[in-house]
Amino acid sequence: MTEAQIEARMVRMVKARGGLCYKFVSPGTAGVPDRIIITPTGRVVFVELKTQTGQLANIQRFQIGEIKRRGADARVVKGWDAAKALVDEVMPV
């Protein structure tokens, strides 16, 4: 499954559970996570999606570290099973 397919399925799953799943684009700031999930209860999770074999670039590692150092929830998710598990964790049915 491609990263785009994993992302599309995760977006549909989040929306079906009443959450928001914004594409995170920050012009001038490389390496930010792919998506921001906002649950119906207000929990915010930054998500970097990868295929099962995908690797983080150094700038992605740096940006995720900066987000986490400030106390925010930032996750790296590899493959559909991990993406589904994340949504199940933060937005249980």
mmCIF file of the C-alpha atoms, coordinates in Angstrom:
data_MODEL
# 
_entry.id   MODEL 
# 
loop_
_atom_site.group_PDB 
_atom_site.id 
_atom_site.type_symbol 
_atom_site.label_atom_id 
_atom_site.label_alt_id 
_atom_site.label_comp_id 
_atom_site.label_asym_id 
_atom_site.label_entity_id 
_atom_site.label_seq_id 
_atom_site.pdbx_PDB_ins_code 
_atom_site.Cartn_x 
_atom_site.Cartn_y 
_atom_site.Cartn_z 
_atom_site.occupancy 
_atom_site.B_iso_or_equiv 
_atom_site.pdbx_formal_charge 
_atom_site.auth_seq_id 
_atom_site.auth_comp_id 
_atom_site.auth_asym_id 
_atom_site.auth_atom_id 
_atom_site.pdbx_PDB_model_num 
ATOM 1  C CA . MET A 1 1  ? 0.000   0.000  0.000  1.00 0.00 ? 1  MET A CA 1 
ATOM 2  C CA . THR A 1 2  ? 1.367   3.436  -0.902 1.00 0.00 ? 2  THR A CA 1 
ATOM 3  C CA . GLU A 1 3  ? 1.707   6.296  1.548  1.00 0.00 ? 3  GLU A CA 1 
ATOM 4  C CA . ALA A 1 4  ? -1.057  8.154  -0.288 1.00 0.00 ? 4  ALA A CA 1 
ATOM 5  C CA . GLN A 1 5  ? -3.406  5.163  0.078  1.00 0.00 ? 5  GLN A CA 1 
ATOM 6  C CA . ILE A 1 6  ? -2.622  4.851  3.806  1.00 0.00 ? 6  ILE A CA 1 
ATOM 7  C CA . GLU A 1 7  ? -3.220  8.576  4.241  1.00 0.00 ? 7  GLU A CA 1 
ATOM 8  C CA . ALA A 1 8  ? -6.548  8.516  2.372  1.00 0.00 ? 8  ALA A CA 1 
ATOM 9  C CA . ARG A 1 9  ? -7.836  5.579  4.418  1.00 0.00 ? 9  ARG A CA 1 
ATOM 10 C CA . MET A 1 10 ? -6.769  7.190  7.699  1.00 0.00 ? 10 MET A CA 1 
ATOM 11 C CA . VAL A 1 11 ? -8.472  10.473 6.750  1.00 0.00 ? 11 VAL A CA 1 
ATOM 12 C CA . ARG A 1 12 ? -11.733 8.635  5.965  1.00 0.00 ? 12 ARG A CA 1 
ATOM 13 C CA . MET A 1 13 ? -11.558 6.712  9.250  1.00 0.00 ? 13 MET A CA 1 
ATOM 14 C CA . VAL A 1 14 ? -10.947 9.860  11.328 1.00 0.00 ? 14 VAL A CA 1 
ATOM 15 C CA . LYS A 1 15 ? -13.789 11.730 9.603  1.00 0.00 ? 15 LYS A CA 1 
ATOM 16 C CA . ALA A 1 16 ? -16.154 8.763  10.032 1.00 0.00 ? 16 ALA A CA 1 
ATOM 17 C CA . ARG A 1 17 ? -15.526 8.975  13.792 1.00 0.00 ? 17 ARG A CA 1 
ATOM 18 C CA . GLY A 1 18 ? -16.296 12.682 13.923 1.00 0.00 ? 18 GLY A CA 1 
ATOM 19 C CA . GLY A 1 19 ? -12.729 13.981 13.921 1.00 0.00 ? 19 GLY A CA 1 
ATOM 20 C CA . LEU A 1 20 ? -10.786 16.330 11.705 1.00 0.00 ? 20 LEU A CA 1 
ATOM 21 C CA . CYS A 1 21 ? -7.712  15.259 9.761  1.00 0.00 ? 21 CYS A CA 1 
ATOM 22 C CA . TYR A 1 22 ? -5.998  18.272 8.252  1.00 0.00 ? 22 TYR A CA 1 
ATOM 23 C CA . LYS A 1 23 ? -3.165  18.122 5.763  1.00 0.00 ? 23 LYS A CA 1 
ATOM 24 C CA . PHE A 1 24 ? -0.262  19.924 7.450  1.00 0.00 ? 24 PHE A CA 1 
ATOM 25 C CA . VAL A 1 25 ? 1.618   22.194 5.065  1.00 0.00 ? 25 VAL A CA 1 
ATOM 26 C CA . SER A 1 26 ? 3.916   24.867 6.444  1.00 0.00 ? 26 SER A CA 1 
ATOM 27 C CA . PRO A 1 27 ? 5.446   26.959 3.655  1.00 0.00 ? 27 PRO A CA 1 
ATOM 28 C CA . GLY A 1 28 ? 9.079   27.692 4.396  1.00 0.00 ? 28 GLY A CA 1 
ATOM 29 C CA . THR A 1 29 ? 9.314   24.914 6.997  1.00 0.00 ? 29 THR A CA 1 
ATOM 30 C CA . ALA A 1 30 ? 10.401  21.570 5.606  1.00 0.00 ? 30 ALA A CA 1 
ATOM 31 C CA . GLY A 1 31 ? 9.797   18.238 7.282  1.00 0.00 ? 31 GLY A CA 1 
ATOM 32 C CA . VAL A 1 32 ? 6.575   18.904 9.172  1.00 0.00 ? 32 VAL A CA 1 
ATOM 33 C CA . PRO A 1 33 ? 4.291   15.881 9.724  1.00 0.00 ? 33 PRO A CA 1 
ATOM 34 C CA . ASP A 1 34 ? 1.773   14.931 7.029  1.00 0.00 ? 34 ASP A CA 1 
ATOM 35 C CA . ARG A 1 35 ? -1.434  15.267 9.038  1.00 0.00 ? 35 ARG A CA 1 
ATOM 36 C CA . ILE A 1 36 ? -2.951  16.825 12.143 1.00 0.00 ? 36 ILE A CA 1 
ATOM 37 C CA . ILE A 1 37 ? -5.732  14.782 13.758 1.00 0.00 ? 37 ILE A CA 1 
ATOM 38 C CA . ILE A 1 38 ? -8.155  16.638 16.006 1.00 0.00 ? 38 ILE A CA 1 
ATOM 39 C CA . THR A 1 39 ? -10.503 14.324 17.863 1.00 0.00 ? 39 THR A CA 1 
ATOM 40 C CA . PRO A 1 40 ? -14.088 15.215 18.823 1.00 0.00 ? 40 PRO A CA 1 
ATOM 41 C CA . THR A 1 41 ? -12.825 15.761 22.399 1.00 0.00 ? 41 THR A CA 1 
ATOM 42 C CA . GLY A 1 42 ? -10.095 18.179 21.275 1.00 0.00 ? 42 GLY A CA 1 
ATOM 43 C CA . ARG A 1 43 ? -7.063  15.923 21.433 1.00 0.00 ? 43 ARG A CA 1 
ATOM 44 C CA . VAL A 1 44 ? -4.471  16.927 18.812 1.00 0.00 ? 44 VAL A CA 1 
ATOM 45 C CA . VAL A 1 45 ? -2.009  14.485 17.246 1.00 0.00 ? 45 VAL A CA 1 
ATOM 46 C CA . PHE A 1 46 ? 0.598   15.300 14.594 1.00 0.00 ? 46 PHE A CA 1 
ATOM 47 C CA . VAL A 1 47 ? 1.099   12.288 12.302 1.00 0.00 ? 47 VAL A CA 1 
ATOM 48 C CA . GLU A 1 48 ? 3.935   11.482 9.914  1.00 0.00 ? 48 GLU A CA 1 
ATOM 49 C CA . LEU A 1 49 ? 2.860   8.637  7.652  1.00 0.00 ? 49 LEU A CA 1 
ATOM 50 C CA . LYS A 1 50 ? 5.223   6.169  6.025  1.00 0.00 ? 50 LYS A CA 1 
ATOM 51 C CA . THR A 1 51 ? 4.896   2.912  4.153  1.00 0.00 ? 51 THR A CA 1 
ATOM 52 C CA . GLN A 1 52 ? 5.941   -0.182 6.049  1.00 0.00 ? 52 GLN A CA 1 
ATOM 53 C CA . THR A 1 53 ? 9.500   0.269  4.764  1.00 0.00 ? 53 THR A CA 1 
ATOM 54 C CA . GLY A 1 54 ? 9.596   4.079  4.588  1.00 0.00 ? 54 GLY A CA 1 
ATOM 55 C CA . GLN A 1 55 ? 12.297  5.997  6.432  1.00 0.00 ? 55 GLN A CA 1 
ATOM 56 C CA . LEU A 1 56 ? 12.280  9.435  8.049  1.00 0.00 ? 56 LEU A CA 1 
ATOM 57 C CA . ALA A 1 57 ? 14.467  12.131 6.548  1.00 0.00 ? 57 ALA A CA 1 
ATOM 58 C CA . ASN A 1 58 ? 16.742  13.945 8.998  1.00 0.00 ? 58 ASN A CA 1 
ATOM 59 C CA . ILE A 1 59 ? 14.620  17.112 8.741  1.00 0.00 ? 59 ILE A CA 1 
ATOM 60 C CA . GLN A 1 60 ? 11.496  15.097 9.596  1.00 0.00 ? 60 GLN A CA 1 
ATOM 61 C CA . ARG A 1 61 ? 13.248  13.588 12.621 1.00 0.00 ? 61 ARG A CA 1 
ATOM 62 C CA . PHE A 1 62 ? 14.243  17.107 13.710 1.00 0.00 ? 62 PHE A CA 1 
ATOM 63 C CA . GLN A 1 63 ? 10.753  18.605 13.266 1.00 0.00 ? 63 GLN A CA 1 
ATOM 64 C CA . ILE A 1 64 ? 9.039   15.745 15.117 1.00 0.00 ? 64 ILE A CA 1 
ATOM 65 C CA . GLY A 1 65 ? 11.553  16.138 17.940 1.00 0.00 ? 65 GLY A CA 1 
ATOM 66 C CA . GLU A 1 66 ? 10.825  19.871 18.162 1.00 0.00 ? 66 GLU A CA 1 
ATOM 67 C CA . ILE A 1 67 ? 7.084   19.196 18.357 1.00 0.00 ? 67 ILE A CA 1 
ATOM 68 C CA . LYS A 1 68 ? 7.546   16.558 21.077 1.00 0.00 ? 68 LYS A CA 1 
ATOM 69 C CA . ARG A 1 69 ? 9.939   18.768 23.096 1.00 0.00 ? 69 ARG A CA 1 
ATOM 70 C CA . ARG A 1 70 ? 7.103   21.251 23.425 1.00 0.00 ? 70 ARG A CA 1 
ATOM 71 C CA . GLY A 1 71 ? 4.803   18.638 24.884 1.00 0.00 ? 71 GLY A CA 1 
ATOM 72 C CA . ALA A 1 72 ? 2.701   17.954 21.800 1.00 0.00 ? 72 ALA A CA 1 
ATOM 73 C CA . ASP A 1 73 ? 1.758   14.461 20.640 1.00 0.00 ? 73 ASP A CA 1 
ATOM 74 C CA . ALA A 1 74 ? 3.647   13.631 17.425 1.00 0.00 ? 74 ALA A CA 1 
ATOM 75 C CA . ARG A 1 75 ? 3.689   10.128 15.957 1.00 0.00 ? 75 ARG A CA 1 
ATOM 76 C CA . VAL A 1 76 ? 5.415   8.297  13.143 1.00 0.00 ? 76 VAL A CA 1 
ATOM 77 C CA . VAL A 1 77 ? 3.083   5.688  11.686 1.00 0.00 ? 77 VAL A CA 1 
ATOM 78 C CA . LYS A 1 78 ? 4.356   2.941  9.372  1.00 0.00 ? 78 LYS A CA 1 
ATOM 79 C CA . GLY A 1 79 ? 1.795   1.076  7.297  1.00 0.00 ? 79 GLY A CA 1 
ATOM 80 C CA . TRP A 1 80 ? -1.979  0.788  7.383  1.00 0.00 ? 80 TRP A CA 1 
ATOM 81 C CA . ASP A 1 81 ? -2.154  -1.448 10.456 1.00 0.00 ? 81 ASP A CA 1 
ATOM 82 C CA . ALA A 1 82 ? -0.258  1.140  12.514 1.00 0.00 ? 82 ALA A CA 1 
ATOM 83 C CA . ALA A 1 83 ? -2.400  3.984  11.142 1.00 0.00 ? 83 ALA A CA 1 
ATOM 84 C CA . LYS A 1 84 ? -5.577  2.122  12.051 1.00 0.00 ? 84 LYS A CA 1 
ATOM 85 C CA . ALA A 1 85 ? -4.190  1.323  15.512 1.00 0.00 ? 85 ALA A CA 1 
ATOM 86 C CA . LEU A 1 86 ? -3.438  5.014  16.089 1.00 0.00 ? 86 LEU A CA 1 
ATOM 87 C CA . VAL A 1 87 ? -6.961  6.070  15.162 1.00 0.00 ? 87 VAL A CA 1 
ATOM 88 C CA . ASP A 1 88 ? -8.393  3.293  17.350 1.00 0.00 ? 88 ASP A CA 1 
ATOM 89 C CA . GLU A 1 89 ? -6.218  4.543  20.231 1.00 0.00 ? 89 GLU A CA 1 
ATOM 90 C CA . VAL A 1 90 ? -7.065  8.244  20.009 1.00 0.00 ? 90 VAL A CA 1 
ATOM 91 C CA . MET A 1 91 ? -10.667 7.855  18.795 1.00 0.00 ? 91 MET A CA 1 
ATOM 92 C CA . PRO A 1 92 ? -12.063 4.570  20.117 1.00 0.00 ? 92 PRO A CA 1 
ATOM 93 C CA . VAL A 1 93 ? -15.407 3.450  18.738 1.00 0.00 ? 93 VAL A CA 1 
# 
